[in-house]
Amino acid sequence: MDQSSFLYQALVYLTAAVVLVPLAKKAGLGSVLGYLVAGMVIGPAFLNLVGDSSDVMHAAEFGVVLMLFVIGLELEPRLLWKMRKPILGLGGLQVLCTMAIVMVLAMTMGYDWKISLAIGMIVAPSSTAIVLQTLQEKGLMKSEAGQSSFSVLLFQDIAVIPMLAILPLLGSGPTSPTNGSHQSSAWIDHQPAWIQTLLVLGAVVFIIFAGRKLVRPLLRMVAAARVREVFTATALLLVIGITLLMTQVGLSPALGTFLAGVVLADSEYRHELESDIEPFKGMLLGLFFIAIGASINFQLLMNLPVLLLGIVLGLMIVKGLVLFLLGRFFRLGTDQNLLFSLGLCQVGEFAFVLLSFSRQEQLISNEITDLIMAAVALSMALTPILFLLFERIIQPRVGTKQALEKAPDSIHEKNPVIIAGFGHFGNTVGRFLRANGIGCTVLDIDSDRVDFLRKFGFNVYYGDASRHDLLHAAGAADAKIILITIGDNEKRLEMIETIKKHFPHLQMMVRAADRTDAYDQMNAGMLHIYRENLDSSLRMGVDTLRLMGRRTYTATRAAQTFLRYDELAMKKLSSIRDPKQYINISREFIDELERIIQTDTHASDIGQQKGWDEESLIEEMKNPG
C-alpha cells in the first residue's frame, strides 16, 4: 500500500483519532491531549505510519481560522467594545513583557539583539487552538479566567501581523526558496508602502461593508432555496474567501474571519452558520492537534534532553510568571489567576509561521529553529496536562470561586410540557401548571438554583436546555409544548433555532424581556411571546385608574384594549429597520391607540358594569332592598 496516498493518510489519522480520543476522554484527560497522543503514536517516533506532518498541519491550520469565525459569531460588537481594556491592556502587556524578558535572557546567553528580539516575538503568543478548545470543552469560557484568556489570545493574534512586518527588517535578506520554508504569496508585498497600508485598511473596511450589505442578502437568498448543503457550502465559501483575501493583503486569516464573525453576530442566520461550520472546525482542529503530536522531534529530545526540557520549562515558567503578575494587577482571583496563567504559558501555533519566516530571512539558524520548534510542540503537548493538574490538584486546594461546569443530570421522565429555565418567571408558570395537574419536565442551567428548588419538592434537572441532546433526553420528541423561560436572550434565540430544526412539532411559548427582545423572537417566527413586565405594568396602570376614580371594568377593559392593540402594533413594527420610519409609524400607532381608548371609555354601556367593583358589591350587600 502506498503510504503517501491521500486515502492511506486519511485512514491512519482517522483511526488514531477514533481509537485514542475516546480513551483519553474516558480517562478524564480531555480530547486535545487525546489528539496529541494519537499524533505521537502514528508519528516517526513510534509507529512511523505518517511521514512529514507539516503539509497536514498547514491544511489543518484552517481549523483555527474556522474556530475564530465561530467565536466571532458569538460576540456582538458592543460586547467586544466592552472588552477593549482587557484586550489592549492585559493582552498588550503580556506580549510586550514576555518579549522583553525572553529577549534579555537570550542576550545573556550570547545571542545578538536581533536574534534575541526575534525569539522573544516567536515565543510571546500562546496557542489559540488548544486553549480555547480546552476552555470550551470544560465549560470555562464564561469564567473570569476564560474571558481574560480570550482577550489575551485575541491581542496575540493581532500582534502577529506587526511581528511579520518587523522580522524582515531584522534579517539579512531572504534565502532562496527551500522545501518547507515560508514563502509569502501576497501580491501586496510588491506594492509601495502607502499602497500596502491603503489595501490593508480597504480589506478590513470591505469585510465590514460586505458583512452588512452583501453577505446577509446572499444568506437570505440561499436560505430561501431550502437546500441545506448549499447553505453549508455558502458558509464555507464565506470563510475561505475571507481567508484568501487576508492572505493576499498580508493579514492574519484568523483575524479576518474573526472580524467577519463579529459583523454577522447579530444576523438572523448566526446560529445556522455556527451549526454548519462546527463539524468542519472540530475535524480540522483535531487534525491540527494530531499533526502537532506527530511533529514532536523525539530524536532531538533523546539527544539533548536536558537542554530541550530546560528550554521548555524556562519558557513556560517565564510566561506563567508574567501572566500571573498581570492577572494580579488586573484583580483576578487566585483560583482564576492560576487557571489563566497555567492555561496560557505554552508557546502557540503561530510560532511555526514566525520561525519559518525568520529562517527564510536568514535571521535564525536551522539549529536554533529545530530546538525552538521541538520546544513549541512539547509546550503545546503539556498544556492539557496542566489543565488536568489544575482541575485535579490545584483547584480543590485553592477553592475555586467559579466551579467547573458539571455534567447534566440524567432525565428519567417524559411529560407533555417542558419548561426551560425555572427562575422567577418559569417558577411561577410551573407552579401554576402543577396546581392544575399538568406534568412538566423542568430544566435549568443554574446548579445552585436546582439544588435549592429540590428542597421545596420540585423535580428540576440540571443542564443546558439549548443543547439538542439534552432536549431529546427530556422527551422533546414526544412532548407537545415547550416553555422557553430562561433569562438569557441569546440562549432563547439559540433554543428557538434548535427546536425549529430538530423538534418542529413542538409548540413554543417564549419569554421576552422587552420590545427589542420580542422583535427578535418575532423575526425568528415565534407567535406566542410573553413580555415579562407587560402584565405587571398594565396591572399597575389599572390600579392607578381605580384610585383616580375609574370603574374597575372601565380600567380593565382599557388595559385589554391597550394590550391587544400593542401586540398588533408590535407585529407590524418588528419588520421595520429604518429608525426614522420606525419612529414615525410608532407615533401613528400611539396616537391611534389613544383615540381608540378615549372613544371606548366614553361608550354609554361601560359605566353600567358595576359588578366589577368591590365597593359597589359591598354597598349592594348593605342595602339589599
XYZ file of N, CA, C and O in Angstrom, residues 42 143 179 249 265 267 366 371 401 412 417 424 509 581 584:
60
model
N 1.308 7.694 15.919
C 1.433 7.400 14.485
C 2.624 8.117 13.853
O 2.924 7.913 12.674
N -16.027 32.043 32.503
C -15.364 32.389 33.757
C -14.451 33.593 33.562
O -14.157 34.002 32.437
N 12.589 23.776 0.401
C 11.415 22.994 0.775
C 11.112 23.188 2.237
O 11.915 22.945 3.102
N -3.478 40.265 1.229
C -3.084 41.592 1.700
C -2.133 41.504 2.890
O -1.823 42.525 3.510
N -22.586 38.743 13.876
C -23.038 38.244 15.180
C -24.506 38.536 15.446
O -25.171 37.787 16.171
N -26.777 38.728 13.030
C -27.549 38.276 11.875
C -28.548 37.202 12.293
O -28.322 36.445 13.237
N 19.262 27.101 11.380
C 18.456 25.876 11.379
C 18.515 25.167 12.728
O 17.517 24.576 13.171
N 15.450 23.481 17.557
C 15.273 23.434 19.006
C 13.971 24.115 19.432
O 13.205 23.569 20.229
N -13.710 29.842 42.942
C -14.950 30.596 43.138
C -15.918 30.381 42.007
O -17.073 30.718 42.083
N -35.277 10.914 33.669
C -35.980 9.634 33.645
C -37.493 9.809 33.576
O -38.248 8.937 34.017
N -45.270 18.723 28.670
C -44.746 20.095 28.697
C -43.312 20.075 29.214
O -43.009 19.383 30.197
N -37.572 33.173 38.352
C -38.815 33.739 38.869
C -39.960 33.624 37.863
O -41.105 33.386 38.234
N -43.606 28.510 23.445
C -44.112 29.704 24.125
C -42.893 30.327 24.791
O -42.236 29.697 25.617
N -38.310 55.733 10.010
C -39.605 55.140 9.682
C -40.228 54.494 10.918
O -41.442 54.597 11.146
N -41.718 57.273 13.139
C -42.942 57.851 12.557
C -44.135 56.918 12.700
O -45.232 57.328 13.106
